[in-house]
PDB file of C-alpha atoms in Angstrom:
ATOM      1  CA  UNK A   1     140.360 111.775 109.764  1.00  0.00           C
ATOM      2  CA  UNK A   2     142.464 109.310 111.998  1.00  0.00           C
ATOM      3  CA  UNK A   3     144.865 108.634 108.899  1.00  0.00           C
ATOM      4  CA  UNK A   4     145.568 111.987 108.061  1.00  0.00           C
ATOM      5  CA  UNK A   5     146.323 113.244 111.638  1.00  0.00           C
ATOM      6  CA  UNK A   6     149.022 110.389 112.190  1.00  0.00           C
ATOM      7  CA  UNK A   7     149.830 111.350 108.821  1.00  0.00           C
ATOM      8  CA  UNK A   8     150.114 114.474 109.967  1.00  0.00           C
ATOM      9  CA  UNK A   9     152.180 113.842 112.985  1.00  0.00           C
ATOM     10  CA  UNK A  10     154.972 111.336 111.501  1.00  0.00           C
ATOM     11  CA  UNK A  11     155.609 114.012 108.730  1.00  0.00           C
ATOM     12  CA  UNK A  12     155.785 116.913 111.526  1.00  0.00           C
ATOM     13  CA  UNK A  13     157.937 115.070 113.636  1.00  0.00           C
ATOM     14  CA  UNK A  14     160.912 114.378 111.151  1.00  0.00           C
ATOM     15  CA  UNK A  15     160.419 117.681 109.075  1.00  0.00           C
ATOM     16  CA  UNK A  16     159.579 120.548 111.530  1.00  0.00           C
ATOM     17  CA  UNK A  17     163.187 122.132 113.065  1.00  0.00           C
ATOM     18  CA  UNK A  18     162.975 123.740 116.465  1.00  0.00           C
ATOM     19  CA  UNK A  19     164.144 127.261 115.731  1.00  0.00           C
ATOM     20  CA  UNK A  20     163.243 128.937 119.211  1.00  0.00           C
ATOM     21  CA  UNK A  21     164.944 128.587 122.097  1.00  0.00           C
ATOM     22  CA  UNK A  22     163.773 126.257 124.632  1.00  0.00           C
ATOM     23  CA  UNK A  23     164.110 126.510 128.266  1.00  0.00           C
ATOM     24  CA  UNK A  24     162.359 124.860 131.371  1.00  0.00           C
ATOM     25  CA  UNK A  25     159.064 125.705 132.777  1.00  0.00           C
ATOM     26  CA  UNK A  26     157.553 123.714 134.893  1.00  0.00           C
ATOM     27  CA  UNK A  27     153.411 122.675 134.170  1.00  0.00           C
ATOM     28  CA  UNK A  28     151.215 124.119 137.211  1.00  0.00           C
ATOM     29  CA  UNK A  29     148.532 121.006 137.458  1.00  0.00           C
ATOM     30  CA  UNK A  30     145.881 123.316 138.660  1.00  0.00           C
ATOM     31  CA  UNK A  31     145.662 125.589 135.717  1.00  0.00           C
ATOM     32  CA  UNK A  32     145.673 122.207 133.712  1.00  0.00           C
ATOM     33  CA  UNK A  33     142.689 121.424 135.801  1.00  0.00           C
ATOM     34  CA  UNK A  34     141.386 124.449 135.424  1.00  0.00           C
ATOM     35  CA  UNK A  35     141.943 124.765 131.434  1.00  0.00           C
ATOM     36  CA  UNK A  36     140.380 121.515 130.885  1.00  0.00           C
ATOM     37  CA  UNK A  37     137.066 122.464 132.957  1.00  0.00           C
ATOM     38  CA  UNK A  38     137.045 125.996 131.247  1.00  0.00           C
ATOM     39  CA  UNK A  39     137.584 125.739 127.387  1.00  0.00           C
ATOM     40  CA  UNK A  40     135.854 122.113 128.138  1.00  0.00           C
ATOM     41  CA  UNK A  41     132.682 122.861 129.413  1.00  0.00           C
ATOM     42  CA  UNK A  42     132.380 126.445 127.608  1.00  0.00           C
ATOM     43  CA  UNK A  43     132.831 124.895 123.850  1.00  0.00           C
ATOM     44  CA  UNK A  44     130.791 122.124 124.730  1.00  0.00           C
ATOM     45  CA  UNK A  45     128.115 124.290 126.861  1.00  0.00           C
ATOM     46  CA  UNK A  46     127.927 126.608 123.581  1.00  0.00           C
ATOM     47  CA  UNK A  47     127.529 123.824 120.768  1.00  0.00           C
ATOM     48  CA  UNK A  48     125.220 121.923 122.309  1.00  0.00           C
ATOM     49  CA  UNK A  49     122.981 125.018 122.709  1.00  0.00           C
ATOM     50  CA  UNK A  50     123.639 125.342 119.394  1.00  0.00           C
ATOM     51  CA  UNK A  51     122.607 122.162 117.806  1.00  0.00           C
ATOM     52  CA  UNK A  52     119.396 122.230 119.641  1.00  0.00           C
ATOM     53  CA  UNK A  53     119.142 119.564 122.380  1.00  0.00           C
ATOM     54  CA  UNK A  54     116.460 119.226 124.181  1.00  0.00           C
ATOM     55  CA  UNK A  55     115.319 118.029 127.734  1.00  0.00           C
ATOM     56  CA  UNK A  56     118.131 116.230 129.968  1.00  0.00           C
ATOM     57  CA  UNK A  57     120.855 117.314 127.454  1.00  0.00           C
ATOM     58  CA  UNK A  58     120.216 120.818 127.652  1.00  0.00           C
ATOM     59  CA  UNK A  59     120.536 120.548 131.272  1.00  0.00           C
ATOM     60  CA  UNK A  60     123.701 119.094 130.595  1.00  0.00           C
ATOM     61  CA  UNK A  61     124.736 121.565 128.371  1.00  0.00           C
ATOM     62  CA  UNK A  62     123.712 124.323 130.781  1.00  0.00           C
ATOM     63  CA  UNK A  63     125.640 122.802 133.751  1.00  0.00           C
ATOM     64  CA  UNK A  64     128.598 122.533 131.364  1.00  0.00           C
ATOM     65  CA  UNK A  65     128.295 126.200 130.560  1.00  0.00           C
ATOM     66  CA  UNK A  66     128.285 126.998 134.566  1.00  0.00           C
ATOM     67  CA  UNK A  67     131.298 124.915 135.094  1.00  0.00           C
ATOM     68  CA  UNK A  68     132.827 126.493 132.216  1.00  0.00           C
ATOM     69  CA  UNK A  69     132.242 129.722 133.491  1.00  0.00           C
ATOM     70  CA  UNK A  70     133.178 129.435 136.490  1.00  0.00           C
ATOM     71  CA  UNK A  71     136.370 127.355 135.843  1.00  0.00           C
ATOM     72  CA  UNK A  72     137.537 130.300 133.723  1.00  0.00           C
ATOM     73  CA  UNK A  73     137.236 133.149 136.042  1.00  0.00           C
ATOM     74  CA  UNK A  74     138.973 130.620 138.452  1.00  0.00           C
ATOM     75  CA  UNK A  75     141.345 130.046 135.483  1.00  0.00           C
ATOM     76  CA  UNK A  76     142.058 133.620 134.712  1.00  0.00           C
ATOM     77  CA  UNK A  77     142.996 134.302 138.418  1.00  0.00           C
ATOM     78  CA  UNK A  78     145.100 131.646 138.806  1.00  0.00           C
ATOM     79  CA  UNK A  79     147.191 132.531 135.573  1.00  0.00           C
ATOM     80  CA  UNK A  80     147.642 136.478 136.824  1.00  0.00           C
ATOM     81  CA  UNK A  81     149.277 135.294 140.026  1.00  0.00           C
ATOM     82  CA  UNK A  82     151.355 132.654 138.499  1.00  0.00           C
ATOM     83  CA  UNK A  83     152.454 135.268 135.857  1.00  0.00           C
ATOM     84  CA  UNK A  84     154.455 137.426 137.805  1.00  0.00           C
ATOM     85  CA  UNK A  85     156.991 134.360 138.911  1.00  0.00           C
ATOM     86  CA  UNK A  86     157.056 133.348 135.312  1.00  0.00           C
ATOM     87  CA  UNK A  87     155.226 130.323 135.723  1.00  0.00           C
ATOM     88  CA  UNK A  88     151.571 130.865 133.870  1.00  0.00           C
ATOM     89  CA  UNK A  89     150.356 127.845 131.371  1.00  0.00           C
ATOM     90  CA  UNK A  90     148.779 130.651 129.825  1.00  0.00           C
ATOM     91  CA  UNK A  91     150.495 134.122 130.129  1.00  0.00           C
ATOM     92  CA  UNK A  92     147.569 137.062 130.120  1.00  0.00           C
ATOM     93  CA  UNK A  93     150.113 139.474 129.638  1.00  0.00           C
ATOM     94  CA  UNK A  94     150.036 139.383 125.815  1.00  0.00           C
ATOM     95  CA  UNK A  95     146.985 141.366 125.713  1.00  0.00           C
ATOM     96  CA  UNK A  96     148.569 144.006 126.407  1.00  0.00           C
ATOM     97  CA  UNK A  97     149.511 144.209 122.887  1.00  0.00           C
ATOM     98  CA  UNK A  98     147.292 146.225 121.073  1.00  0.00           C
ATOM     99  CA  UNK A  99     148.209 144.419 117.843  1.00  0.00           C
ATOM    100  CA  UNK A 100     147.296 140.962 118.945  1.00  0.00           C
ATOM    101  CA  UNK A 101     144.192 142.187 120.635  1.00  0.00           C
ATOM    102  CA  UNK A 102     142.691 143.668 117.884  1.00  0.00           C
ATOM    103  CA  UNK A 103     144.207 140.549 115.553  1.00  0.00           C
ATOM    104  CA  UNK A 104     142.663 138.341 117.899  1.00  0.00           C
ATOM    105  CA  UNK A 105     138.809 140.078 118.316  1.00  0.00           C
ATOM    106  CA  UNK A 106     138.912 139.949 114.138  1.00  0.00           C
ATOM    107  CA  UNK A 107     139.939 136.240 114.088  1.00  0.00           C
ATOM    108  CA  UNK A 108     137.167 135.364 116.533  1.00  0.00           C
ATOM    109  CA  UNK A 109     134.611 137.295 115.334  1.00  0.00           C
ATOM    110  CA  UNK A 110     135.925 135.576 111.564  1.00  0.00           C
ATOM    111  CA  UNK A 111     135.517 132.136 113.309  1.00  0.00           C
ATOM    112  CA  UNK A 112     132.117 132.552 115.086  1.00  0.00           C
ATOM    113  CA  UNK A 113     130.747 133.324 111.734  1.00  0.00           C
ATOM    114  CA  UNK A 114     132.614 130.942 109.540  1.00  0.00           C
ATOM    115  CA  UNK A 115     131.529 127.565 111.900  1.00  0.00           C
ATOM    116  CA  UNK A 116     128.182 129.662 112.389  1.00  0.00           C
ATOM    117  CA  UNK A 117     127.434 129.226 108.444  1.00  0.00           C
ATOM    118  CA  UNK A 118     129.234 125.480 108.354  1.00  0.00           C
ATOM    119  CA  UNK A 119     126.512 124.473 110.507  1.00  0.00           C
ATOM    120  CA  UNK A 120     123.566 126.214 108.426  1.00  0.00           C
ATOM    121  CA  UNK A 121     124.116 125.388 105.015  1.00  0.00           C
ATOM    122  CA  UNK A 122     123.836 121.543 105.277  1.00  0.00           C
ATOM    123  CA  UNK A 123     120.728 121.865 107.264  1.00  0.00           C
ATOM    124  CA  UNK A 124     119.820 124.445 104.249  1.00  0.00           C
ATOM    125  CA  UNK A 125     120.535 122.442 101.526  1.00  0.00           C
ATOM    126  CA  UNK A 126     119.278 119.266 102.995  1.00  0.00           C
ATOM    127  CA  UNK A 127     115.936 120.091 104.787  1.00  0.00           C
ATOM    128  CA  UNK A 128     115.097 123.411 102.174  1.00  0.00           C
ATOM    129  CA  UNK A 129     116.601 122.670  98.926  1.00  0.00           C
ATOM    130  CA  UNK A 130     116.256 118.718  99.421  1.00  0.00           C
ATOM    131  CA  UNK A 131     119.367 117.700  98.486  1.00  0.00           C
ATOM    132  CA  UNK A 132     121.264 114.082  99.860  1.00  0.00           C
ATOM    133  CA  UNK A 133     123.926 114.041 102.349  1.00  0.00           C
ATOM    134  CA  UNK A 134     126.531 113.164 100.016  1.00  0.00           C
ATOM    135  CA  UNK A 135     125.640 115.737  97.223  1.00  0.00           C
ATOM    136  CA  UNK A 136     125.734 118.201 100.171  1.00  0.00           C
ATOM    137  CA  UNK A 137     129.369 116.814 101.203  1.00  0.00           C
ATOM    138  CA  UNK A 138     130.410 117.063  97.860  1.00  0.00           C
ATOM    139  CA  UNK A 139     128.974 120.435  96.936  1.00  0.00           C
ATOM    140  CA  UNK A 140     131.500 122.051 100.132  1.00  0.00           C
ATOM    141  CA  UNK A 141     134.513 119.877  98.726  1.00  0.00           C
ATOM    142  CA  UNK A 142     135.809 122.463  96.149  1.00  0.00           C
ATOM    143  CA  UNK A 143     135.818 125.318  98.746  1.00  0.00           C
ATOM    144  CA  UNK A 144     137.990 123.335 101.262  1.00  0.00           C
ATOM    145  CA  UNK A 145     140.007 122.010  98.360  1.00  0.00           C
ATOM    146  CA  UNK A 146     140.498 125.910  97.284  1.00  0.00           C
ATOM    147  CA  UNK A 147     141.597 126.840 100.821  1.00  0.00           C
ATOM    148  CA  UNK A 148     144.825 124.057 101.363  1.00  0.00           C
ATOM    149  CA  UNK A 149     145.996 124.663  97.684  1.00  0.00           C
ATOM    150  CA  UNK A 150     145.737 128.694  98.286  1.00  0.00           C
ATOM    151  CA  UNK A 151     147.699 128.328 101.584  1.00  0.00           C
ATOM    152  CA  UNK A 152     151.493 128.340  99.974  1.00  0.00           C
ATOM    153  CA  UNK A 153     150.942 131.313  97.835  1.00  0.00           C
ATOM    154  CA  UNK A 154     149.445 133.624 100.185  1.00  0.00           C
ATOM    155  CA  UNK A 155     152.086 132.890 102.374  1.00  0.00           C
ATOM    156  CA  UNK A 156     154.738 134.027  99.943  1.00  0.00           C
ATOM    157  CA  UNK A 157     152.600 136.661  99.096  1.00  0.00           C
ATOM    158  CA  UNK A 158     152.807 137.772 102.828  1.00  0.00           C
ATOM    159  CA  UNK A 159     155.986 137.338 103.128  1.00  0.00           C
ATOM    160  CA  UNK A 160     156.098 139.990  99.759  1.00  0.00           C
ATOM    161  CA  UNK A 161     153.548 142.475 100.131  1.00  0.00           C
ATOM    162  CA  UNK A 162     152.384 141.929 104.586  1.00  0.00           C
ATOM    163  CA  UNK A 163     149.061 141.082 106.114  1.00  0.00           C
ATOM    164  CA  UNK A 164     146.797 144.688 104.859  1.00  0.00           C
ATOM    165  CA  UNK A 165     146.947 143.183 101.362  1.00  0.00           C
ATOM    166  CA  UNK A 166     145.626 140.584 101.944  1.00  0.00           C
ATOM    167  CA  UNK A 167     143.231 141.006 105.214  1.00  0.00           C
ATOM    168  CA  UNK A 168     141.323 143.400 103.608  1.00  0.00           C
ATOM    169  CA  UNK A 169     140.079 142.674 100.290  1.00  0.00           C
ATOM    170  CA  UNK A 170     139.571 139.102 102.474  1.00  0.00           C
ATOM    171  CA  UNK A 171     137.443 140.480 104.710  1.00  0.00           C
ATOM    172  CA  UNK A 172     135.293 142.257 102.303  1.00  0.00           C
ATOM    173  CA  UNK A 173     135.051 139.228 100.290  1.00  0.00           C
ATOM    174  CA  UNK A 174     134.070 137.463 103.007  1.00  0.00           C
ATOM    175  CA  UNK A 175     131.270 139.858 104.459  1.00  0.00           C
ATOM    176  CA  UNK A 176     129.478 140.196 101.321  1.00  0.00           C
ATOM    177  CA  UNK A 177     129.146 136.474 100.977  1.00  0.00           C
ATOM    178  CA  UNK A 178     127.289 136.168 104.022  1.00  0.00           C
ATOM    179  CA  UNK A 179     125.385 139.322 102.913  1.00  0.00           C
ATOM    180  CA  UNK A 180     124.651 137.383  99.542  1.00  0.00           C
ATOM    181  CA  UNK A 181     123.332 134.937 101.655  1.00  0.00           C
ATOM    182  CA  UNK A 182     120.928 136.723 103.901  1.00  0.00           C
ATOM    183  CA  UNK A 183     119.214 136.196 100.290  1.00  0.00           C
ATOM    184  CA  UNK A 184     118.530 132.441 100.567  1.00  0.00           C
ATOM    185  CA  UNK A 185     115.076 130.932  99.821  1.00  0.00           C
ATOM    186  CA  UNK A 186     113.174 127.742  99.331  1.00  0.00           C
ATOM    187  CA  UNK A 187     114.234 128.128  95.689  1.00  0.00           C
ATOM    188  CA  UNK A 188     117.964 129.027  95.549  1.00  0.00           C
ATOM    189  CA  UNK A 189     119.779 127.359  92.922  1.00  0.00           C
ATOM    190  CA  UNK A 190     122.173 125.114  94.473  1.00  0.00           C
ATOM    191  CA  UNK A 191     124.774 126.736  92.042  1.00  0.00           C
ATOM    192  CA  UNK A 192     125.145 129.776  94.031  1.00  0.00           C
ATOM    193  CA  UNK A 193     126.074 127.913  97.549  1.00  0.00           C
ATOM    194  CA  UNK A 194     129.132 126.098  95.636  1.00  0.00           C
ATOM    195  CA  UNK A 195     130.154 129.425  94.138  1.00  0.00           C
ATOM    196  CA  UNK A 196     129.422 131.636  97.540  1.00  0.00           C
ATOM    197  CA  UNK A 197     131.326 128.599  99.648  1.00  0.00           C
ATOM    198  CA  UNK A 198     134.541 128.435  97.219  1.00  0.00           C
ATOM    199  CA  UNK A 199     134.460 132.699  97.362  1.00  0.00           C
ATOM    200  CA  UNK A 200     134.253 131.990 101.413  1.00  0.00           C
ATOM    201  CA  UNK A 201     137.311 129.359 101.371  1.00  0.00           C
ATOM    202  CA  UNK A 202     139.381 132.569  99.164  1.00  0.00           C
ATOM    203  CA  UNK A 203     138.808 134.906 101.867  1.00  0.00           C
ATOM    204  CA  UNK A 204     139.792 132.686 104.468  1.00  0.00           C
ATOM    205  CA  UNK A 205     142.632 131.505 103.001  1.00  0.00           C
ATOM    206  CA  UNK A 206     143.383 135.711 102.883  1.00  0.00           C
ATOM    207  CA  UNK A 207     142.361 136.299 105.648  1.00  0.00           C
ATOM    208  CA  UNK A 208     143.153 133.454 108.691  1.00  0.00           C
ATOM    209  CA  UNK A 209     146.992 132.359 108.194  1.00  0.00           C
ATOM    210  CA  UNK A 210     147.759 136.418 107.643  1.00  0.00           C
ATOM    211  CA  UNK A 211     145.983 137.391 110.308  1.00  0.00           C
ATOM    212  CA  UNK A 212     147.520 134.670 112.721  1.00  0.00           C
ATOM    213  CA  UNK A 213     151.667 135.437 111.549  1.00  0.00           C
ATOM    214  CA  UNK A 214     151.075 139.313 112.215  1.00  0.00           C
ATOM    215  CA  UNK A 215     149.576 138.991 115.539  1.00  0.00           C
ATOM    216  CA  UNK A 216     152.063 136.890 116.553  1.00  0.00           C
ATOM    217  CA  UNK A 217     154.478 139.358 114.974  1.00  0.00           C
ATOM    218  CA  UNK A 218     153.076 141.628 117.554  1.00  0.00           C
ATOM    219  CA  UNK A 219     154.344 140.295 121.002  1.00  0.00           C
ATOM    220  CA  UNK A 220     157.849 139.474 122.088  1.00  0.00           C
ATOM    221  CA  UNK A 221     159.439 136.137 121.281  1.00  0.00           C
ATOM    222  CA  UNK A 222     159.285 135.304 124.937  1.00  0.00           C
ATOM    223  CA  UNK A 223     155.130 134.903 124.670  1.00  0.00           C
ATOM    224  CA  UNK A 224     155.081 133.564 121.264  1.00  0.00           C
ATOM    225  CA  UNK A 225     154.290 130.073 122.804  1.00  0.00           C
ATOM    226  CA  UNK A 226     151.087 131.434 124.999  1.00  0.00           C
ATOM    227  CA  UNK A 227     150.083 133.598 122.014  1.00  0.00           C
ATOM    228  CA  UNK A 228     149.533 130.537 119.562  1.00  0.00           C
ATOM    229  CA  UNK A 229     148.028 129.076 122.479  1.00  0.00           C
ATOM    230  CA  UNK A 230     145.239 131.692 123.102  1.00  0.00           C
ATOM    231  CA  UNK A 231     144.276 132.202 119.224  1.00  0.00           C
ATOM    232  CA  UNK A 232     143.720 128.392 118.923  1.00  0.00           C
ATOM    233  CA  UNK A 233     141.757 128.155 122.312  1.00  0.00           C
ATOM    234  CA  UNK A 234     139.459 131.563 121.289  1.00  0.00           C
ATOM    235  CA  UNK A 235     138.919 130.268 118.002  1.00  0.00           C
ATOM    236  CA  UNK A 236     137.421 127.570 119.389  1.00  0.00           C
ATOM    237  CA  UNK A 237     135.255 129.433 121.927  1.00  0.00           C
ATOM    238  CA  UNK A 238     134.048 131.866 119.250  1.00  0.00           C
ATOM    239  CA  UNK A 239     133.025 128.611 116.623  1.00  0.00           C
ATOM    240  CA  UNK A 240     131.157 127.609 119.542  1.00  0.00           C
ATOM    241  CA  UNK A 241     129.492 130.439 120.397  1.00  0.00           C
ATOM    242  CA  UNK A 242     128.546 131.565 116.708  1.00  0.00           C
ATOM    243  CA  UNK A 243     127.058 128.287 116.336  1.00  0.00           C
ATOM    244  CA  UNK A 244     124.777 128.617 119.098  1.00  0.00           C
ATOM    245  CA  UNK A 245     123.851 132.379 118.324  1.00  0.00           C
ATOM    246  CA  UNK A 246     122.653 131.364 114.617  1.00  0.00           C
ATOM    247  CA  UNK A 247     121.531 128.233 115.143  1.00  0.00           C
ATOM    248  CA  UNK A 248     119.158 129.975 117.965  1.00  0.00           C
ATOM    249  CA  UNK A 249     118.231 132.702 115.982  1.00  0.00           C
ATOM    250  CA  UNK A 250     117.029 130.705 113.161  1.00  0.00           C
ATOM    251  CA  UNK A 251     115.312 128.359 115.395  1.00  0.00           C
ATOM    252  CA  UNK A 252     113.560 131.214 116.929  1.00  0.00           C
ATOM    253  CA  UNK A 253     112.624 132.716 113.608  1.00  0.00           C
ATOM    254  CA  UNK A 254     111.583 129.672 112.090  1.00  0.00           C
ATOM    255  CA  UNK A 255     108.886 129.153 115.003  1.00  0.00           C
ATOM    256  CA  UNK A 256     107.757 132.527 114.436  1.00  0.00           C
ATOM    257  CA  UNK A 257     107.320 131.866 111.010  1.00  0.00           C
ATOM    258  CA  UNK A 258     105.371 128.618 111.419  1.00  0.00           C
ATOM    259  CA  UNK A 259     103.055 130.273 114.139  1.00  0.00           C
ATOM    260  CA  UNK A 260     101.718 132.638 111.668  1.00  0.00           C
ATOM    261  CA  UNK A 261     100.971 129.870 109.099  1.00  0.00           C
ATOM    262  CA  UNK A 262     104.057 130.166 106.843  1.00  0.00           C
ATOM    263  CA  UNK A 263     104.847 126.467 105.418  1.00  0.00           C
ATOM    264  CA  UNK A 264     107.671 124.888 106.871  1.00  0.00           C
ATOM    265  CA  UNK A 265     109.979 125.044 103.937  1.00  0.00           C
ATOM    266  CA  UNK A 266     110.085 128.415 103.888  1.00  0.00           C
ATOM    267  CA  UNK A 267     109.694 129.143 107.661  1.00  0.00           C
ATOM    268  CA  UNK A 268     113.281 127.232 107.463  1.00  0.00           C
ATOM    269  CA  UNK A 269     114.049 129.218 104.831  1.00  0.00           C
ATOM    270  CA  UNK A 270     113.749 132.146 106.387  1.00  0.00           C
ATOM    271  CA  UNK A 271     114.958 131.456 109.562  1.00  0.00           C
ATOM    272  CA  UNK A 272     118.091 130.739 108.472  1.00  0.00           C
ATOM    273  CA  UNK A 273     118.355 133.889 105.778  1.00  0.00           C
ATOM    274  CA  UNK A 274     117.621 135.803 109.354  1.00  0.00           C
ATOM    275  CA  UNK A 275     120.470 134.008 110.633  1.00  0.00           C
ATOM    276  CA  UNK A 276     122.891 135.088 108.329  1.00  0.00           C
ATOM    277  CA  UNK A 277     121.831 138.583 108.102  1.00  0.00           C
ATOM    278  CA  UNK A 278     123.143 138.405 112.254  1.00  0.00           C
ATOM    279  CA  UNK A 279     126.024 136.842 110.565  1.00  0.00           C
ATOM    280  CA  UNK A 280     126.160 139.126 107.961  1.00  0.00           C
ATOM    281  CA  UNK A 281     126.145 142.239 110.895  1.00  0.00           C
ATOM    282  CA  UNK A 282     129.000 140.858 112.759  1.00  0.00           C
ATOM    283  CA  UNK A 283     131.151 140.290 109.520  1.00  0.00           C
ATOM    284  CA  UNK A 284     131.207 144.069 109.479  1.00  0.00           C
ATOM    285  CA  UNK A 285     133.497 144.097 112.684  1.00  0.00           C
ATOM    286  CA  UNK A 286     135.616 141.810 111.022  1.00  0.00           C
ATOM    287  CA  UNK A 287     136.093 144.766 108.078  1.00  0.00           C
ATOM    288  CA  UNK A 288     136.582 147.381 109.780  1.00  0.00           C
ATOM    289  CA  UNK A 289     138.891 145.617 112.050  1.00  0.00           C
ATOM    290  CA  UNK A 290     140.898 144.662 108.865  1.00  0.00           C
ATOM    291  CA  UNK A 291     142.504 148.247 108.256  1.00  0.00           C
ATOM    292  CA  UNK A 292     143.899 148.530 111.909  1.00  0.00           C
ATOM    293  CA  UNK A 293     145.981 144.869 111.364  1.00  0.00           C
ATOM    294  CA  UNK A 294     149.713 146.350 112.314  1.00  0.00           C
ATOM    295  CA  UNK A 295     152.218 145.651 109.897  1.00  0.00           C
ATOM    296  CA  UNK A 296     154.883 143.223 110.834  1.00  0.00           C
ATOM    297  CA  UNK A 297     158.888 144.095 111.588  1.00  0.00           C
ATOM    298  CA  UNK A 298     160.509 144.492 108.383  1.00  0.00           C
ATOM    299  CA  UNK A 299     162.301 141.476 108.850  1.00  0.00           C
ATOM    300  CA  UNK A 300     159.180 139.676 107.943  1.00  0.00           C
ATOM    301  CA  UNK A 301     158.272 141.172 104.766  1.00  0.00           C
ATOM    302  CA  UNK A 302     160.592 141.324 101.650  1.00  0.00           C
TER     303      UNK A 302
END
């Protein structure tokens, strides 16, 4: 990954223009304090839960999670006081925007499902269906390759047609995946998790770079800055938090499954098909939140 992101940066730095207006604002160390200890110890708090540590870790993961609590309401306060001189890190104020609110709940709620399901289907295909580590890499490779080479067209399709076009049949597309996979089994034919993962990269690719342009399109210019800011730092929070919620409630289900005798194949099995019918449930808030995505200015859509 180290390549690519200095890759990444050199091409960045000579290609991307500046087109907003800059001015000074000067960095409040506290809330940088503050930020650190609250997205920190909240994403970390969450995955670890969710991977399943056990014994000194998840007392480490539980302190994190109190620290990253606690940091956050401290972080919150601190940002509505500095707000009304101007001089937030993280300006509150833009959820007062019904269009980026309800853009933001159906991005998070797309993103605790999305990393929820990254993190079952290896342990599905490795521990159920058997399969290596590298067939299992390779087997996901077509879906992520779908998603960069769909990301130029959809954006001159939004730039055509607007976000509804394109959120919606996403979203749908993307529920009834994880519906499809509230099916799996000890005998799934590893077939249908290449086709159901490619489907999933499609609907993201509809769904995530739409979704992110028309709830920025929603606030003034002035908060543009603190609006990227928030939708990167929820999407993390929500990964983290739908990977502990499945991962838990296969985990629980699985036990269940073992303690009445059920072999541990499909215990796993089903554990995790009972994790992505929760999945599954929450999708449906991402739908229905899909129709209520306001349309951009006209100056954004041709």
């Amino acid at each position: 990954v180290l390549p690519i992101s200095l890759g990444t940066l050199i091409f960045g730095y000579l290609r991307i223009v500046n087109v907003s207006i800059t001015r000074y604002s000067p960095i409040d160390l506290l809330s940088v304090v503050l930020s650190v200890l609250a997205f920190g110890g909240l994403v970390y708090g969450l995955s670890s839960f969710g991977h399943g540590s056990g014994g000194g870790e998840s007392h480490l993961a539980a302190n994190a999670l109190y620290i990253g609590v606690v940091s956050m309401v401290l972080f919150i306060w601190r940002q509505i006081r500095l707000q009304k001189a101007e001089r937030a890190l993280l300006d509150l104020r833009t959820f007062r925007y019904h269009g980026f609110t309800l853009s933001l709940v159906m991005m998070s709620v797309a993103m605790m499902v999305f990393f929820g399901a990254l993190i079952l289907l290896p342990i599905y295909m490795q521990n159920v269906l058997g399969l290596s580590t590298l067939k299992t890499g390779l087997i996901f490779l077509p879906g992520g390759l779908v998603m960069g080479l769909m990301a130029p067209f959809v954006g001159q399709m939004y730039d055509r047609y607007g976000p509804s076009p394109l959120i919606i049949p996403g979203a749908f597309i993307f529920s009834g995946v994880l519906w499809a996979m509230t099916q799996l089994d000890a005998h799934t034919w590893w077939g249908a998790i290449l086709i159901g993962h490619i489907l999933m990269g499609i609907a993201l690719s509809l769904v995530t770079t739409p979704l992110f342009t028309a709830s920025l399109s929603s606030i003034p210019e002035q908060f543009y800055s603190h609006g990227s800011a928030i939708l990167g730092s929820i999407q993390q929070l929500a990964g983290a938090a739908g990977i502990a919620l499945l991962v838990a409630v296969m985990t629980l289900h699985t036990q269940g499954l073992l303690a009445e005798g059920t072999a541990q194949t499909d215990a796993l099995a089903g554990g995790i098909a009972t994790a992505f019918v929760w999945g599954a449930a929450f999708s449906l808030i991402a739908v229905a939140s899909a129709f209520f995505v306001p349309r951009p200015p006209r100056s954004e859509v041709h």
